[in-house]
XYZ file of C-alpha atoms in Angstrom:
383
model
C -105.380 -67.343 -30.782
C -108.900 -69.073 -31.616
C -108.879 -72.750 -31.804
C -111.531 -75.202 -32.753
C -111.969 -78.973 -31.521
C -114.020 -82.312 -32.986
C -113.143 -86.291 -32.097
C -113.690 -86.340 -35.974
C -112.721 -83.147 -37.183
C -109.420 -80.975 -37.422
C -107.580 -79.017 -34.846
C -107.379 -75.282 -36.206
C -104.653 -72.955 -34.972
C -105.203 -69.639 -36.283
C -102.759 -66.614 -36.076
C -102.606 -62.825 -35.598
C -104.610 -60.274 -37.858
C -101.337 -59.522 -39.590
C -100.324 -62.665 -40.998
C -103.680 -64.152 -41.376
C -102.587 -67.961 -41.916
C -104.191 -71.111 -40.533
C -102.797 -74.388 -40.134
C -105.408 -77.224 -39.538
C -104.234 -80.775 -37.940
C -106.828 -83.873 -38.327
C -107.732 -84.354 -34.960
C -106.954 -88.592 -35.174
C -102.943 -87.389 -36.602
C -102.722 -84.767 -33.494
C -103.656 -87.715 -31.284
C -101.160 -89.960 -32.707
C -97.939 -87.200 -32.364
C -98.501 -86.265 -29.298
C -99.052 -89.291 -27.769
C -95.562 -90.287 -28.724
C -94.441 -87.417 -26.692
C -92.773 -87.319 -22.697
C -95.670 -86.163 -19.924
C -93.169 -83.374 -19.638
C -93.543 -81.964 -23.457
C -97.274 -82.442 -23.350
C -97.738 -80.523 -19.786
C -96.146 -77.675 -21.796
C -98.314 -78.017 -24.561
C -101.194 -78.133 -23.151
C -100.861 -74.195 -22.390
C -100.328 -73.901 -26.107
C -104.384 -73.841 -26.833
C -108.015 -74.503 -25.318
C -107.944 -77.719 -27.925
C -104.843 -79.313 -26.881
C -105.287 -78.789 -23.122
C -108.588 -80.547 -23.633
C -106.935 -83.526 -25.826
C -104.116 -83.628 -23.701
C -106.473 -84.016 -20.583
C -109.342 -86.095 -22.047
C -109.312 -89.575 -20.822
C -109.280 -91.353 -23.501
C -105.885 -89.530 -24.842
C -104.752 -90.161 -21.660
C -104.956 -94.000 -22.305
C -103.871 -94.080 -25.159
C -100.373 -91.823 -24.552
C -99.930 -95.208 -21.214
C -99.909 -97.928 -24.017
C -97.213 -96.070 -25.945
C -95.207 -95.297 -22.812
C -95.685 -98.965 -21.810
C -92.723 -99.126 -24.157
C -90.392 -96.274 -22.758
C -89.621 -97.773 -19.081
C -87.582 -95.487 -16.615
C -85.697 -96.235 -13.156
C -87.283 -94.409 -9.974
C -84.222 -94.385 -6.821
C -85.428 -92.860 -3.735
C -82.188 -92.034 -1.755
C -82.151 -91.228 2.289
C -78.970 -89.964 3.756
C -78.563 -89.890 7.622
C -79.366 -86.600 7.405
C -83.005 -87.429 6.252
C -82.220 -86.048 3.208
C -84.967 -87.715 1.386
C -84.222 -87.010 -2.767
C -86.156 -88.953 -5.840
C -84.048 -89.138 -8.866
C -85.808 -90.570 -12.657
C -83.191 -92.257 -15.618
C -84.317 -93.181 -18.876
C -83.501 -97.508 -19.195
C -83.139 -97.429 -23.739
C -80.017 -95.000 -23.016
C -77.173 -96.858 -24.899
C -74.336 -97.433 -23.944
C -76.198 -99.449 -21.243
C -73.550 -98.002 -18.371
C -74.489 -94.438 -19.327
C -78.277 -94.215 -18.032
C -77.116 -92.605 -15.073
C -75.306 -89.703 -16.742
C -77.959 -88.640 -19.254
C -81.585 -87.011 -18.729
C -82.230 -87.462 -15.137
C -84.911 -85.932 -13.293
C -85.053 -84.934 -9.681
C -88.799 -84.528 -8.458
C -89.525 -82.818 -5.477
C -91.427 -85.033 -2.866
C -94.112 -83.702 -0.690
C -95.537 -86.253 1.300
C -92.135 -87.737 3.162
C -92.438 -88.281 6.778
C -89.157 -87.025 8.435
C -89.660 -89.629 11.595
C -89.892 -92.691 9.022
C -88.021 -94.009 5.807
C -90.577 -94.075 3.139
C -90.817 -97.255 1.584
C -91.369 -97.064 -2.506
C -93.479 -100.346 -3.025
C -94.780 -100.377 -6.617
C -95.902 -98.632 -9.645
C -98.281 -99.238 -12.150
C -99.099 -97.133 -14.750
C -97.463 -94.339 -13.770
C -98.469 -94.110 -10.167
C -96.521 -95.414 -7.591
C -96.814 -96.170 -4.312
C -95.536 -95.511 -1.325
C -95.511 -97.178 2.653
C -95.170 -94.212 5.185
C -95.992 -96.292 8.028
C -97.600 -99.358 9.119
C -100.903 -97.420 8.870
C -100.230 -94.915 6.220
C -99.646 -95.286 2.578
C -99.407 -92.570 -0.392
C -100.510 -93.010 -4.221
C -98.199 -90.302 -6.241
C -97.540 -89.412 -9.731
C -94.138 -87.762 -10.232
C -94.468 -87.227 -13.639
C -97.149 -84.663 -13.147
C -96.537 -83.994 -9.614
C -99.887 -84.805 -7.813
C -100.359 -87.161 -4.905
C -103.072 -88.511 -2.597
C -102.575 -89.525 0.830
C -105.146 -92.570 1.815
C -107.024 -93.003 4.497
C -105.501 -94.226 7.751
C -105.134 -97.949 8.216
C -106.583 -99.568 10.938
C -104.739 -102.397 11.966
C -105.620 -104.997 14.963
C -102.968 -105.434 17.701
C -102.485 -108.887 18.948
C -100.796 -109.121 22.514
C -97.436 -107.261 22.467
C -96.522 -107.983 18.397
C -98.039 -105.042 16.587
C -97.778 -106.833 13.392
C -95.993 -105.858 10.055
C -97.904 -104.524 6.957
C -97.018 -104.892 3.135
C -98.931 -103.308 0.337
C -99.796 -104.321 -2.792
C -101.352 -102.323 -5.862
C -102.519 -102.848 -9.566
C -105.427 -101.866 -11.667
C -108.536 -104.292 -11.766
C -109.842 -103.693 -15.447
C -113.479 -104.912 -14.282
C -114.578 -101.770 -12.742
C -111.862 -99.674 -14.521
C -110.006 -98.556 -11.758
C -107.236 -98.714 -9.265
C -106.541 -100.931 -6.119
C -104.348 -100.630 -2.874
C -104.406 -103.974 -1.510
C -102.586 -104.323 2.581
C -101.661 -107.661 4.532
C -101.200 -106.893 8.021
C -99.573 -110.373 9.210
C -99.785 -110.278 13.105
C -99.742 -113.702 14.741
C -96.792 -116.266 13.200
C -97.959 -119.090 14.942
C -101.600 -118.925 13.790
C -100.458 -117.995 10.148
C -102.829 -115.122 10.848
C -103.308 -112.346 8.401
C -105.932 -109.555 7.617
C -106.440 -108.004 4.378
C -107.853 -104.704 3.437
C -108.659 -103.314 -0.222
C -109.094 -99.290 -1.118
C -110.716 -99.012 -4.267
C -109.270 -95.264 -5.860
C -112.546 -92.592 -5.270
C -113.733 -94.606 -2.254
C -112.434 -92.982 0.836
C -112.329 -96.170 3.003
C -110.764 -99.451 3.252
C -112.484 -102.474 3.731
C -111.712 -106.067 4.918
C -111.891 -109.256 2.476
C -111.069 -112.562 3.046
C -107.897 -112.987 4.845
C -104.606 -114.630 3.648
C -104.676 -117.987 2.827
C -102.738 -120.062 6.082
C -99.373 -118.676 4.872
C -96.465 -116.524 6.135
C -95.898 -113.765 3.912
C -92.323 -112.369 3.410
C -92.168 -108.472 4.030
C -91.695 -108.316 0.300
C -93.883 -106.106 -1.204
C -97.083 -107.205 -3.840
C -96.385 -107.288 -7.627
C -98.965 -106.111 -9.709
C -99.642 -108.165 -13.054
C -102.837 -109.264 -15.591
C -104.906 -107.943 -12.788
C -103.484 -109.358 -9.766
C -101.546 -109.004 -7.209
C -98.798 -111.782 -5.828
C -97.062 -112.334 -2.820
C -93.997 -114.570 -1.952
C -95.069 -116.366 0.994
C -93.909 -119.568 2.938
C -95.686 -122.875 4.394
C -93.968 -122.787 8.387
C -93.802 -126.527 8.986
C -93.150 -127.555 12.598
C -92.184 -123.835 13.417
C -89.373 -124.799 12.140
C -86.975 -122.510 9.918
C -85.444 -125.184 8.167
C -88.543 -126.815 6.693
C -90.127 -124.591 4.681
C -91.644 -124.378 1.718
C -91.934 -121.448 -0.500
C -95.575 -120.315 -2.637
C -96.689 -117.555 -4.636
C -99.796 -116.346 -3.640
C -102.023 -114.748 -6.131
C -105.064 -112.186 -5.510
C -107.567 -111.607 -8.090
C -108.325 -108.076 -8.018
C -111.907 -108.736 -9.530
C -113.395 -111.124 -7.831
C -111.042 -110.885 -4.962
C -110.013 -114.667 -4.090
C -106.668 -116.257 -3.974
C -105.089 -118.956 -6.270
C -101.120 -120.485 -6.121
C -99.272 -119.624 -8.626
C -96.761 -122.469 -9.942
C -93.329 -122.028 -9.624
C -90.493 -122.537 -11.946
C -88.013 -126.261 -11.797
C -85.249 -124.028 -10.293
C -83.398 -127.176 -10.866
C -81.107 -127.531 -7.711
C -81.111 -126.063 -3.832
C -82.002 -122.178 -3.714
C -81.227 -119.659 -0.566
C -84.007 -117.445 -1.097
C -86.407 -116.399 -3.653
C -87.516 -112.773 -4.534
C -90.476 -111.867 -6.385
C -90.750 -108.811 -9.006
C -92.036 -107.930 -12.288
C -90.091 -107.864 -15.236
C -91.208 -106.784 -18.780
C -94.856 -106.712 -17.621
C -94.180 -110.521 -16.402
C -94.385 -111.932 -12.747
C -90.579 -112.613 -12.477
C -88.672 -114.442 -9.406
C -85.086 -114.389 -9.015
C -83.656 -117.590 -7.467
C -80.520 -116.940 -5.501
C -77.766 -119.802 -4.561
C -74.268 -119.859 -3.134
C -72.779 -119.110 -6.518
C -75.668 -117.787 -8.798
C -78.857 -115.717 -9.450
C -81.633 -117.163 -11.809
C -83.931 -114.529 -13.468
C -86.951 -116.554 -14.475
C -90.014 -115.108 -16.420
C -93.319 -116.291 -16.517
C -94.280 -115.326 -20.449
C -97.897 -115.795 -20.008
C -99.555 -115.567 -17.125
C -100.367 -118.467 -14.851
C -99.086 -121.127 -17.514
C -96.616 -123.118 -15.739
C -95.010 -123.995 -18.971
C -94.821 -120.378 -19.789
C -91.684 -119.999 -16.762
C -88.317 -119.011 -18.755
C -84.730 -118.151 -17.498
C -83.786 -115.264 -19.127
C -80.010 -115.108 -17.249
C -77.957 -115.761 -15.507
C -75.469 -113.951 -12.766
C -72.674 -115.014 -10.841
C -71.917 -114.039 -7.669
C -69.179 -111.745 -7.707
C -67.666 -112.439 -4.301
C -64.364 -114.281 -6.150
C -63.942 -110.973 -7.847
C -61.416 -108.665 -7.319
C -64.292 -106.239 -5.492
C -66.021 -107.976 -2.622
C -70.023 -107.054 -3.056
C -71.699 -107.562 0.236
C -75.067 -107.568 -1.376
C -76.680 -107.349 -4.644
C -79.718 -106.580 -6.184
C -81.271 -107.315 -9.769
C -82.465 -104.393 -11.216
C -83.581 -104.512 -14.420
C -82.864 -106.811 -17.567
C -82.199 -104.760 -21.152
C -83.821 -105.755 -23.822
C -81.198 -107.644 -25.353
C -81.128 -110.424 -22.493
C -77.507 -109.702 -21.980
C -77.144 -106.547 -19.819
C -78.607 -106.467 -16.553
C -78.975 -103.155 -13.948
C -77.505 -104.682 -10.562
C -77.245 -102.344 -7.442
C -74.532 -103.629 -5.093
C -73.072 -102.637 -1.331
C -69.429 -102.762 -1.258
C -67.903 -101.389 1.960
C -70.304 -98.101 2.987
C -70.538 -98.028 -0.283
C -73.371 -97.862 -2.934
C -72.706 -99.344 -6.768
C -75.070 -99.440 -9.706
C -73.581 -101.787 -12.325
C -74.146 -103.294 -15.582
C -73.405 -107.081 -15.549
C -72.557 -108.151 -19.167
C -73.511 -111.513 -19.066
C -72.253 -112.564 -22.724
C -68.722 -111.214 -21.901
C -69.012 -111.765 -18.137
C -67.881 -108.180 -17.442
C -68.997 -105.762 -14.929
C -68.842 -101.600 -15.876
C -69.686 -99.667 -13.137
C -72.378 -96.905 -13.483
C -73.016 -94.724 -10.751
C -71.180 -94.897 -7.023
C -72.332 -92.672 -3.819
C -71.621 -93.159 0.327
C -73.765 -96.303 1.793
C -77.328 -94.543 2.331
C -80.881 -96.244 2.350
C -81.894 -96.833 -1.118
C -84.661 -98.018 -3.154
C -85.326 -98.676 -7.044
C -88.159 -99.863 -8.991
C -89.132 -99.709 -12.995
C -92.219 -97.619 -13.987
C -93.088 -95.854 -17.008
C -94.744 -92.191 -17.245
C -98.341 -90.816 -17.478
C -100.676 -88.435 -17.076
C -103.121 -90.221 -14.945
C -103.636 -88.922 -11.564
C -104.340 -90.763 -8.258
């Protein structure tokens, strides 16, 4: 099969001797199909021909197939059993009914880089590639959707006394210099509000040091990529005191690398705890209470005014099942049905709260395990 390619031409597919037919494509309508397509379809057409392996792999294709998957978000679980059993499962989030995205198209990848000794901690995506904490020192950029990885250098943390400090990652894309950040805080002295921060740019095989944290504790939450920063929930320790403080979101500028607050929501009464995510491409914090979780959404970013509560969820411990713990997945797009994963008794339940009917289906149960979930979407880009 002979093949022919031009940015502004036609993509020719010509056949055997015997049937001598030819079927011609404009190269701009190609484009357009198969970027609609899953990474999965296109990795298997891009054996097809020379000219769609080199569409399929050119980088501005590649672009353009991310803002159409932008669209098409999935659910990545990572799963340890006590057996270090260490399993990554994929489901599709547009499946309706809502409680049947568990039961339809899922993908099991096979993970390479998990360290038996540790629980690998799934921190973020973005764009595709997600990242992952092996230790305080080690972290790993990996795209499951075509199956490549990079381990990054080795961290080198300080030690102060006998605390060795706790490290959180954050990563994102900084659209300046086109390309990809891993962003650590190693927090190592509480009293001192004292913590370092390192940046690896993606091609540079080093980390280097920037400014440290502003004088704030960071939680052990993980950073949340958005508009080309990174954010942090962190707390003001007045006193040394647990009962005075006051929560912030601190925001990174992956450009020109300096810090700004970000404004909270009027959460309108006493909270518990915050937790900060990203929802619909939005920074997102979920305000818990005694009888209710908040999802608030922050439409455009860094305009206070922009902060919306998109729902809200009871606690469910009145309820005929006692839920020890839950967690706020994801939101559908109808602002109704929300992706909770609760612990009941040793056990593990993903549910979909119906917040217009107030009912709860469940969707998938298992034995109590360590378990973590985040949104990301597919792509071809590698790390």
């Amino acid at each position: 099969m002979e093949e022919t390619t031009a940015s502004t031409g036609t993509l020719t597919l010509t056949g055997d001797d015997s049937f001598q037919t030819q079927r011609s494509i404009p190269f701009d309508l190609a484009a357009e199909i198969l970027s609609k397509l899953s990474v999965k379809f296109l990795l298997k057409f891009s054996t097809t021909c020379k000219s769609w392996n080199s569409l399929i792999h050119d980088p501005k294709f590649i672009k353009k197939h991310l803002r159409v998957s932008t669209k098409r978000h999935r659910l990545i679980t990572t799963t340890c059993i006590p057996s270090k059993k260490f399993t990554v499962m994929s489901y599709p989030l547009h499946s309706l009914p809502f409680n049947s995205i568990f039961n339809v198209n899922a993908t099991q990848y096979e993970y390479s880089p998990v360290n038996l000794d540790y629980h690998d901690r799934l921190v973020v995506s973005c764009d595709g590639i997600i990242c992952f904490a092996i230790n305080q020192n080690l972290a790993v950029l990996w795209n499951p959707s075509i199956g490549k990885f990079k381990t990054l250098p080795t961290l080198y943390t300080p030690k102060d006394g006998d605390d060795d400090g706790h490290t959180v990652y954050g990563f994102g894309y900084d659209p300046f210099i086109d390309n990809y950040k891993v962003v650590s805080l190693f927090y190592y002295n509480v009293y001192a509000c004292k913590t370092e921060v390192s940046v690896y740019s993606l091609g540079n095989d080093c980390w280097r040091r920037i400014e440290d944290f502003p004088p704030l504790i960071p939680y052990s939450q993980q950073g949340v990529f958005v508009c080309g920063t990174v954010n942090w929930l962190a707390y003001y320790d007045l006193d040394n005191n647990d009962y005075y403080r006051s929560y912030a979101i601190v925001s990174l500028d992956l450009e020109n690398e300096t810090y700004h607050e970000i404004s909270q929501p009027d959460y309108g009464g006493v909270i518990d705890k915050l937790t900060l995510t990203l929802m619909r491409d939005c920074l997102c914090v979920f305000s818990h209470s005694d009888s209710f979780d908040d999802v608030w959404i922050m439409k455009e970013f860094g305009n206070v005014e922009s902060w919306v509560k998109l729902v809200r969820i009871p606690r469910f411990s009145n309820r005929c099942l006692y839920f020890d713990n839950t967690k706020i997945l994801y939101v559908f797009e109808d602002d109704n049905h929300v992706l909770l994963l609760m612990e009941e008794k040793f056990k593990l339940k993903w549910v979909v709260y119906d917040s217009k009917n107030d009912t709860v289906k469940c969707t998938k149960l298992q034995d109590f395990c360590w378990v973590e979930s985040k949104v990301y979407v597919e792509s071809l880009l590698s790390p």
